[in-house]
Coordinates of C-alpha atoms in Angstrom, one line a residue:
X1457 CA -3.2 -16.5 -18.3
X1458 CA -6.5 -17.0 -16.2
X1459 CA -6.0 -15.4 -13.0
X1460 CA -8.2 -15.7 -9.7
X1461 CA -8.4 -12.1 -7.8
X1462 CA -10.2 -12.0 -4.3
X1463 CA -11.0 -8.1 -3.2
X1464 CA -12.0 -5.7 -5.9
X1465 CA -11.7 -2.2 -3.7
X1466 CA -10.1 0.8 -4.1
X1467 CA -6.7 -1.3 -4.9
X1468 CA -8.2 -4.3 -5.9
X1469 CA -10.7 -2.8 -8.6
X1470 CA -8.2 -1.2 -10.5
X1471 CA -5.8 -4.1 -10.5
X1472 CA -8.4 -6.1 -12.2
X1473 CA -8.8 -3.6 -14.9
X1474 CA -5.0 -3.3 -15.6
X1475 CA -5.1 -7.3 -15.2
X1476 CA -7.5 -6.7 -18.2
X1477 CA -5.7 -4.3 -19.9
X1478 CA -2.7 -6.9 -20.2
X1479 CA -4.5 -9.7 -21.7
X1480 CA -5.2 -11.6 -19.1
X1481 CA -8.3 -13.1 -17.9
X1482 CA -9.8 -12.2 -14.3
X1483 CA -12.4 -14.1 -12.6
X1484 CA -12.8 -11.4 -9.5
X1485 CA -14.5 -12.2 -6.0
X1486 CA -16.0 -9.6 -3.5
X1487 CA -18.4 -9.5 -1.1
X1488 CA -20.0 -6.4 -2.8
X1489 CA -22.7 -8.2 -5.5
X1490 CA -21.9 -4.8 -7.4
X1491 CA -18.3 -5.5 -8.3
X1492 CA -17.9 -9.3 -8.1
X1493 CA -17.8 -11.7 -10.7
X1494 CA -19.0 -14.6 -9.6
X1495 CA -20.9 -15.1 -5.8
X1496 CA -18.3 -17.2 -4.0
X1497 CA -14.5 -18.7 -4.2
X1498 CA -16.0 -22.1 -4.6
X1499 CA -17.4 -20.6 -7.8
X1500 CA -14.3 -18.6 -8.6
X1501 CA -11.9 -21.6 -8.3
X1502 CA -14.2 -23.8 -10.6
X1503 CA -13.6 -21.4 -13.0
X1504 CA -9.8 -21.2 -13.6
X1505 CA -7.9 -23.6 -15.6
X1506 CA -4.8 -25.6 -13.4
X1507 CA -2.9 -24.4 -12.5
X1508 CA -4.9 -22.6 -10.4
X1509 CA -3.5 -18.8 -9.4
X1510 CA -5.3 -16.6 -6.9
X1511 CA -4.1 -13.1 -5.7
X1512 CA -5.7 -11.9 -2.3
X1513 CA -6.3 -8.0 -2.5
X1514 CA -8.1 -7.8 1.1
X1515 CA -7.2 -6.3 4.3
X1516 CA -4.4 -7.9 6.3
X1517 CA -5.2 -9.6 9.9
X1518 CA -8.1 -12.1 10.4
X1519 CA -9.6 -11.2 6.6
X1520 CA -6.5 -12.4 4.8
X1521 CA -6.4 -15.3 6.8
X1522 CA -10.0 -16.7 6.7
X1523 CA -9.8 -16.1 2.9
X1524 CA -6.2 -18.0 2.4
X1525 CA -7.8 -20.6 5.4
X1526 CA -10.7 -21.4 2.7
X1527 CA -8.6 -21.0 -0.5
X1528 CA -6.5 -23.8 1.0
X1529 CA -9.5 -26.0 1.3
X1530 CA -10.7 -25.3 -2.4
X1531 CA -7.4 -25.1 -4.2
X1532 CA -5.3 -28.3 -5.7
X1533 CA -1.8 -29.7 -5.3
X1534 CA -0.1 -27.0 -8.1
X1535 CA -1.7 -24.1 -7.6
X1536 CA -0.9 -21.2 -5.9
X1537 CA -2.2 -18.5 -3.7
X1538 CA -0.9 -14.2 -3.5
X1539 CA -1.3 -12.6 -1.0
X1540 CA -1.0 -8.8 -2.1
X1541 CA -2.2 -7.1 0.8
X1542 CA -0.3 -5.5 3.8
X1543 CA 0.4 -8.6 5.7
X1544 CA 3.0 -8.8 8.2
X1545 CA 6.1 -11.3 6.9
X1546 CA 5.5 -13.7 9.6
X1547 CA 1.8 -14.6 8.6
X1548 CA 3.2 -15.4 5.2
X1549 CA 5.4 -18.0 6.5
X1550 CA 2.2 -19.8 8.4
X1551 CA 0.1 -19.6 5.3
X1552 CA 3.1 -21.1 3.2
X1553 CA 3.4 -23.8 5.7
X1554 CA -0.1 -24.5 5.4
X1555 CA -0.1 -24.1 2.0
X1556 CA 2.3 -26.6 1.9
X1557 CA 0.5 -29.4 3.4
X1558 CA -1.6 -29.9 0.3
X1559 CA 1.3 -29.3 -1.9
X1560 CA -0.1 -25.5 -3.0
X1561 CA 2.3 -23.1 -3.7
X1562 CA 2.4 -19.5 -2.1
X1563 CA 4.1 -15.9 -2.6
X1564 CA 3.2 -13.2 -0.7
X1565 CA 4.1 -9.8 -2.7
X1566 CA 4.0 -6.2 -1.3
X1567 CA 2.0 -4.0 -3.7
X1568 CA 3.0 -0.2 -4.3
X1569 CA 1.3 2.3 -6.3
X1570 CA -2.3 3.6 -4.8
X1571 CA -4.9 4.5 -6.4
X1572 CA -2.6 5.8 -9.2
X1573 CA -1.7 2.1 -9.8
X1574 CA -4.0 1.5 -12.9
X1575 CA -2.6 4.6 -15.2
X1576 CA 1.2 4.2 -14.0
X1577 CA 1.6 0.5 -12.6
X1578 CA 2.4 -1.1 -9.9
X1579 CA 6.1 -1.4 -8.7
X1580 CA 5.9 -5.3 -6.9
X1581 CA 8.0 -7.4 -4.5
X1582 CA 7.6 -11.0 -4.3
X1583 CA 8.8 -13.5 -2.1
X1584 CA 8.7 -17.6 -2.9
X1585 CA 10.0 -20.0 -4.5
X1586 CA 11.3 -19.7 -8.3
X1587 CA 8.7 -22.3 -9.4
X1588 CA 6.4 -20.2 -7.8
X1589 CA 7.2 -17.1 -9.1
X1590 CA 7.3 -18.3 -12.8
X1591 CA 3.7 -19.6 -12.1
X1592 CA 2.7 -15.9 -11.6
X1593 CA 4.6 -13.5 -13.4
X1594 CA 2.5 -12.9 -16.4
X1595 CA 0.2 -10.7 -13.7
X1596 CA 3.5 -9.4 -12.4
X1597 CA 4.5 -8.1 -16.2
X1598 CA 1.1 -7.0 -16.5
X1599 CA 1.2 -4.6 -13.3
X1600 CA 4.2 -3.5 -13.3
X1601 CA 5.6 -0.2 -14.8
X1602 CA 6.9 -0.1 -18.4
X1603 CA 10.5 -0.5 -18.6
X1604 CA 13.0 -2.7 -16.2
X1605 CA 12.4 -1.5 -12.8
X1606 CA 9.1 -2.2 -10.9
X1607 CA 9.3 -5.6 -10.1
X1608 CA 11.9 -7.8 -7.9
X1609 CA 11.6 -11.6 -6.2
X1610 CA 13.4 -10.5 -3.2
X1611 CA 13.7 -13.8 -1.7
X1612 CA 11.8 -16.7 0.1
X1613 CA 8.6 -16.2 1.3
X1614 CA 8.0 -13.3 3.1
X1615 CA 11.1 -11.4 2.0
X1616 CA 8.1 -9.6 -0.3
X1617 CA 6.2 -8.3 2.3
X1618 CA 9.5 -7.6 4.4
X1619 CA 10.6 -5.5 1.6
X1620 CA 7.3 -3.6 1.2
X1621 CA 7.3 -3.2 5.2
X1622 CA 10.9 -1.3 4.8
X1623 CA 9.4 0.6 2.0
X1624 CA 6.9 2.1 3.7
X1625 CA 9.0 3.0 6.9
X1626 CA 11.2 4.9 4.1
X1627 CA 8.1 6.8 3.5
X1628 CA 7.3 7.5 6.6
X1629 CA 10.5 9.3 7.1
X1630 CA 9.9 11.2 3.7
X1631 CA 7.0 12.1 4.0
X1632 CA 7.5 13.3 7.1
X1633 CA 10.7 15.5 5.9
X1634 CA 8.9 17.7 3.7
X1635 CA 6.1 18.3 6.0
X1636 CA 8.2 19.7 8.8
X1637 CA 10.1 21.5 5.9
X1638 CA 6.5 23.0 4.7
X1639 CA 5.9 24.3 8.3
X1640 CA 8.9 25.9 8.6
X1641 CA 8.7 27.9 5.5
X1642 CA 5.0 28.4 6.4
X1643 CA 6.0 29.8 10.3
X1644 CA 8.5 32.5 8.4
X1645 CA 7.4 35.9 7.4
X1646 CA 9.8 35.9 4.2
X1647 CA 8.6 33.4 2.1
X1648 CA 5.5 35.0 0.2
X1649 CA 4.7 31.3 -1.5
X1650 CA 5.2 27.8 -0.3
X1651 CA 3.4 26.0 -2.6
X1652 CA 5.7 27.9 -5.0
X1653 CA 8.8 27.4 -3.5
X1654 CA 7.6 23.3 -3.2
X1655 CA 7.0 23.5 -7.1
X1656 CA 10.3 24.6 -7.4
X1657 CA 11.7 21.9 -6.1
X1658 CA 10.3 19.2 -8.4
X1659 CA 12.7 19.5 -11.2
X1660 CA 17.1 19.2 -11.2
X1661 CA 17.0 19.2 -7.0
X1662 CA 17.9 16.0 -5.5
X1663 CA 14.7 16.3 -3.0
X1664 CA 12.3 15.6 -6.2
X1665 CA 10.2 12.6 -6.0
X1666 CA 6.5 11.9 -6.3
X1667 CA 5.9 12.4 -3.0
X1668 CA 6.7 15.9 -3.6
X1669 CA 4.9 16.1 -6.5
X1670 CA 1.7 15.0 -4.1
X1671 CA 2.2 17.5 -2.2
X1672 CA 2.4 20.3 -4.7
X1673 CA -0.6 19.1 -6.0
X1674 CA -2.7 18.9 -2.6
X1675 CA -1.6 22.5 -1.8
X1676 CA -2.8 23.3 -4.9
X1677 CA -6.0 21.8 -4.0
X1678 CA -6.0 23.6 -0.5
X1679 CA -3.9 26.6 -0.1
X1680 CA -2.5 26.1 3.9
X1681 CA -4.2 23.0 3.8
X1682 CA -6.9 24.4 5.9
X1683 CA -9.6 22.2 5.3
X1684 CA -7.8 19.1 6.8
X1685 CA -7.1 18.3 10.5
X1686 CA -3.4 17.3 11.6
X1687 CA -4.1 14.1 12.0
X1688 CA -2.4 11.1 10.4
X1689 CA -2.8 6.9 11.1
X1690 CA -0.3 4.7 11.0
X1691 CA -1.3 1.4 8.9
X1692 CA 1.1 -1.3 10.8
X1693 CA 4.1 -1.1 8.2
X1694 CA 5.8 1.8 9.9
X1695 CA 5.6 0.2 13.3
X1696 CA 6.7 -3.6 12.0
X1697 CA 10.0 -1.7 10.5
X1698 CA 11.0 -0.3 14.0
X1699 CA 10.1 -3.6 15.4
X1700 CA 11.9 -5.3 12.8
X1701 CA 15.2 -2.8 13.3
X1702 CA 15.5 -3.6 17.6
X1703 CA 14.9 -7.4 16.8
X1704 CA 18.2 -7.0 14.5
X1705 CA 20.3 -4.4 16.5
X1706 CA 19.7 -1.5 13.4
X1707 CA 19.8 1.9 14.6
X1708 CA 16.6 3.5 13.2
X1709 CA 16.9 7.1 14.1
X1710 CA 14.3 8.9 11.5
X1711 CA 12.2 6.1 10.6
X1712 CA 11.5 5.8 14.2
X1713 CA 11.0 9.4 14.7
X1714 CA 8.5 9.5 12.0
X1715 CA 6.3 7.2 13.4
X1716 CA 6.4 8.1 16.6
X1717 CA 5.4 12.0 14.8
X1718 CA 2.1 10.4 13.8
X1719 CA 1.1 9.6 17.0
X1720 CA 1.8 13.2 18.2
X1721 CA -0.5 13.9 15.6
X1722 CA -3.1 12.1 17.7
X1723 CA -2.8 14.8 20.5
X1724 CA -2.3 18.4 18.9
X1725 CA -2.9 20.6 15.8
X1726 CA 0.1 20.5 13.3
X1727 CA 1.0 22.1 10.3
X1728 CA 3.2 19.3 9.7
X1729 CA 0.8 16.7 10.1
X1730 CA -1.6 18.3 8.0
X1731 CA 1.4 18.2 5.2
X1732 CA 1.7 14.4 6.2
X1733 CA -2.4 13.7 6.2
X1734 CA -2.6 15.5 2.9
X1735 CA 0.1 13.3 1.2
X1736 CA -1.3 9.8 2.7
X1737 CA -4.5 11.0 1.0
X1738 CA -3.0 12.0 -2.5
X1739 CA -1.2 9.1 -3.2
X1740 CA -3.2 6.0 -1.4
X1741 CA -7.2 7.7 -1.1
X1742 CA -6.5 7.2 2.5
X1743 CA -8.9 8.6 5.0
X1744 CA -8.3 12.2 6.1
X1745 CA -10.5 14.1 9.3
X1746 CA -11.8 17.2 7.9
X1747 CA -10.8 20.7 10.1
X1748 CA -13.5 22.4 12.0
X1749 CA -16.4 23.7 10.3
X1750 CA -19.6 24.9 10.8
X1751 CA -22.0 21.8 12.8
X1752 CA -19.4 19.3 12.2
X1753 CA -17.5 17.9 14.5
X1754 CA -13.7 18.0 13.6
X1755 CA -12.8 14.1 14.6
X1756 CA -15.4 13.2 11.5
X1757 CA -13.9 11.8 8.4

């Protein structure tokens, strides 16, 4: 399979490799001359065969759109355009419809797996329509995990992105579990090792997951986590879900909580949040503020 992929960063990048690693052949676009493999997506979609596939690896709002805006222009009745990024479920439906005008397929799919992607795969969740699917799923086999989890069509278009927007509200509520777990046993006198007590946890308990197993590792890293501020972002996911839940009547209770936990975060110092910050940067490479040091401001990244 020849494969178009537009965005080689942090996620990106390694998706080509793994692309690579599969069999497949990538012709891969980015602005950086450094990484890209050709100079524009005019000269990216002269090189792929028809059907023509392209997966969008950008950032979601105005980028994904200008790039799926001009892909529309350049692409053929038959082919078909991913987008992999964190777009919300209802762009997906606009670009489909556009899409559609010129007969050009579209599935959006929600991407999991960080910046640990390329060594353990990608787990995937892709919405469109069977034709659509079948079209792309030599990348899908390719990304996924090994074995029979890892990948779903969850439904129409959007439903992927829909899925991947619950997923990370799940996290959210996870993540932020364990961290006010790891400031209470942190606040006690009795507990001579957390970090100890946290590896403990990672095999026969039903709290083990890799989250956990992030965690571990960034104490590890940084005893007390003292070397990173409180301080975590929310990326859009987490605050679609809740959205998502009063446009539906579902009651929300820690999913809501969690997110609204991160914007605390914004306001005071918390173990907690440090826990939570320390986590999003493990498994994703996501910015973290550094704590106060000597001649450097705290709010710095």
């Amino acid at each position: 399979m020849h494969i178009g992929l537009v965005g080689l960063g942090k996620m990106g990048g390694n998706m080509r490799t793994r692309l690579r690693n599969g069999g497949l052949t990538v012709v891969g676009y980015d602005r950086n001359p450094d990484v890209t493999d050709v100079s524009s997506l005019a000269e990216m979609v002269e090189q792929l065969p028809a059907p023509r596939v392209v997966w969008v690896m950008v950032p979601a709002g105005d980028i994904t759109r200008s790039t799926v805006t001009e892909l529309i222009e350049l692409l053929d009745a038959g082919d078909v355009i991913v987008d992999g990024g964190n777009s919300r479920w209802t762009d997906d439906e606009k670009h489909s419809a556009l899409a559609a005008e010129k007969s050009i397929g579209y599935v959006d799919c929600g991407v999991s797996g960080g910046v640990w992607g390329l060594e353990n795969g990608y787990a995937l969740m892709a919405g469109g329509t069977a034709d659509d699917i079948a079209k792309v799923q030599p990348a899908f086999d390719a990304l996924k995990p090994e074995g029979e989890s890892g990948f779903v069509h969850a439904g129409r278009v959007g439903a992927g992105h829909f899925s991947k927007m619950v997923h990370n509200g799940i996290e959210y509520a996870m993540m932020q579990a364990y961290a006010e777990g790891y400031e209470l046993l942190e606040k006690v006198d009795m507990v001579d090792n957390v970090t100890a007590v946290f590896d403990s946890w990672r095999e026969g308990t039903v709290v083990r997951s890799w989250l956990l197993d992030l965690l571990v590792k960034a104490l590890e890293e940084d005893p007390g986590l003292s070397k990173i501020r409180g301080y975590a972002e929310d990326s859009g996911e987490g605050r679609w879900t809740v959205e998502a839940a009063i446009d539906n009547a579902v009651p929300m209770h820690t999913i809501a909580a969690s997110l609204f936990a991160r914007f605390t975060s914004r306001q005071d110092e918390s173990p907690a949040m440090q826990a939570v910050a320390a986590m999003r940067n493990q498994f994703g490479g996501h910015a973290v503020q550094a704590a106060a040091e000597a001649g450097h401001d705290p709010k710095d990244a």
